[in-house]
Amino acid sequence: MSIWQTSPVSQTPGIQLTRWSIFEVPYDEHDSSFHFVGVNITEGGEGRVSSEIKSFDRETLSGVTASGRRYSLVGKPGHSMDAMYVWNSWKYINKVSNEKEVDLDYFCSKISTPRE
């Protein structure tokens, strides 16, 4: 498997993810970022990791990331080998050694107010 750069937001402003998860990555003891990880069904079914989630609408299960891209979560949470490969590669590239998968309730309690 290989990793490639994503299309620009201007070309692909929205992505639908299936078999999705949300991971929390701590910056320090007081703050962390959250990322969508899943299978990108908008662009052919490859694994995808989002930039930091900045806002989220629980009713529509969609969120906007730091890149400005809107992610829509389809179906129930899950895992895929391809998405986890991309996640593990992203962690390696970004020198992340500590993360945790979080459920929707926990995530929504933390992201309820969009961060600046």
Coordinates of C-alpha atoms in Angstrom, one line a residue:
M1 CA 0.0 0.0 0.0
S2 CA 1.1 3.6 -0.5
I3 CA 0.1 7.0 0.7
W4 CA -0.5 10.0 -1.6
Q5 CA -1.5 13.6 -1.2
T6 CA -5.2 14.4 -1.2
S7 CA -7.0 16.4 -3.8
P8 CA -7.3 20.1 -3.1
V9 CA -10.5 21.2 -1.2
S10 CA -11.4 23.3 -4.2
Q11 CA -11.6 20.1 -6.2
T12 CA -13.2 17.9 -3.6
P13 CA -15.0 20.1 -1.0
G14 CA -16.8 17.2 0.6
I15 CA -16.1 13.6 1.4
Q16 CA -18.3 10.7 2.6
L17 CA -16.6 8.3 5.0
T18 CA -17.9 4.8 5.8
R19 CA -16.5 2.4 8.4
W20 CA -15.4 5.5 10.2
S21 CA -13.7 6.2 13.6
I22 CA -12.7 9.3 15.5
F23 CA -9.3 9.6 17.1
E24 CA -8.1 12.0 19.7
V25 CA -4.5 13.1 19.6
P26 CA -3.2 15.1 22.6
Y27 CA -1.2 18.2 22.0
D28 CA -0.2 18.5 25.6
E29 CA -1.9 17.9 29.0
H30 CA -4.6 20.5 28.3
D31 CA -5.5 20.2 24.6
S32 CA -5.9 17.7 21.8
S33 CA -7.1 17.4 18.2
F34 CA -9.7 15.0 16.8
H35 CA -9.5 13.4 13.4
F36 CA -11.9 11.3 11.2
V37 CA -10.4 8.0 10.0
G38 CA -12.4 5.9 7.5
V39 CA -13.0 4.7 4.0
N40 CA -13.5 7.6 1.5
I41 CA -16.4 6.5 -0.7
T42 CA -16.4 9.8 -2.6
E43 CA -13.1 9.1 -4.2
G44 CA -12.9 5.4 -4.8
G45 CA -12.9 3.7 -1.5
E46 CA -9.4 4.4 -0.2
G47 CA -8.4 5.0 3.5
R48 CA -8.5 8.6 4.6
V49 CA -7.4 10.6 7.6
S50 CA -8.8 14.1 8.0
S51 CA -7.0 17.2 9.3
E52 CA -8.1 18.5 12.7
I53 CA -11.9 18.6 13.1
K54 CA -13.0 22.2 13.8
S55 CA -16.8 21.8 13.9
F56 CA -19.3 19.0 13.9
D57 CA -23.1 18.7 13.5
R58 CA -24.4 15.6 15.3
E59 CA -27.8 15.7 13.6
T60 CA -26.2 15.4 10.1
L61 CA -23.1 13.5 11.2
S62 CA -20.9 15.9 9.3
G63 CA -18.0 18.1 10.3
V64 CA -15.6 20.6 8.8
T65 CA -11.9 20.2 9.3
A66 CA -9.0 22.7 9.4
S67 CA -8.5 22.3 5.7
G68 CA -12.1 23.5 5.1
R69 CA -13.3 20.2 3.8
R70 CA -16.7 18.8 5.0
Y71 CA -16.7 15.1 6.0
S72 CA -20.0 13.2 6.2
L73 CA -20.1 10.1 8.2
V74 CA -22.1 7.3 6.6
G75 CA -23.4 4.3 8.5
K76 CA -22.1 3.0 11.8
P77 CA -18.5 3.4 13.1
G78 CA -16.1 0.7 12.1
H79 CA -12.6 -0.1 10.9
S80 CA -10.9 -1.0 7.6
M81 CA -7.4 -2.3 7.1
D82 CA -6.7 0.4 4.5
A83 CA -8.0 3.3 6.8
M84 CA -5.9 2.0 9.7
Y85 CA -2.8 1.7 7.5
V86 CA -3.3 5.4 6.5
W87 CA -3.9 6.3 10.2
N88 CA -0.7 4.5 11.3
S89 CA 1.3 6.2 8.5
W90 CA -0.2 9.6 9.5
K91 CA 0.8 9.0 13.1
Y92 CA 4.4 8.0 12.0
I93 CA 4.8 11.1 9.8
N94 CA 3.4 13.4 12.5
K95 CA 5.4 11.8 15.3
V96 CA 2.2 10.8 17.2
S97 CA 2.8 8.2 19.8
N98 CA -0.3 8.7 21.9
E99 CA -3.8 8.6 20.6
K100 CA -7.2 7.1 21.5
E101 CA -10.2 6.1 19.6
V102 CA -13.3 7.9 21.0
D103 CA -17.0 7.3 20.7
L104 CA -19.4 9.8 19.3
D105 CA -20.8 10.9 22.7
Y106 CA -17.3 11.7 24.1
F107 CA -16.3 13.5 20.9
C108 CA -19.4 15.6 20.7
S109 CA -18.9 16.7 24.4
K110 CA -15.4 17.9 23.5
I111 CA -16.1 19.6 20.1
S112 CA -19.4 21.2 21.0
T113 CA -17.9 24.7 20.6
P114 CA -15.9 25.2 17.4
R115 CA -12.2 25.9 18.3
E116 CA -10.5 28.9 16.8

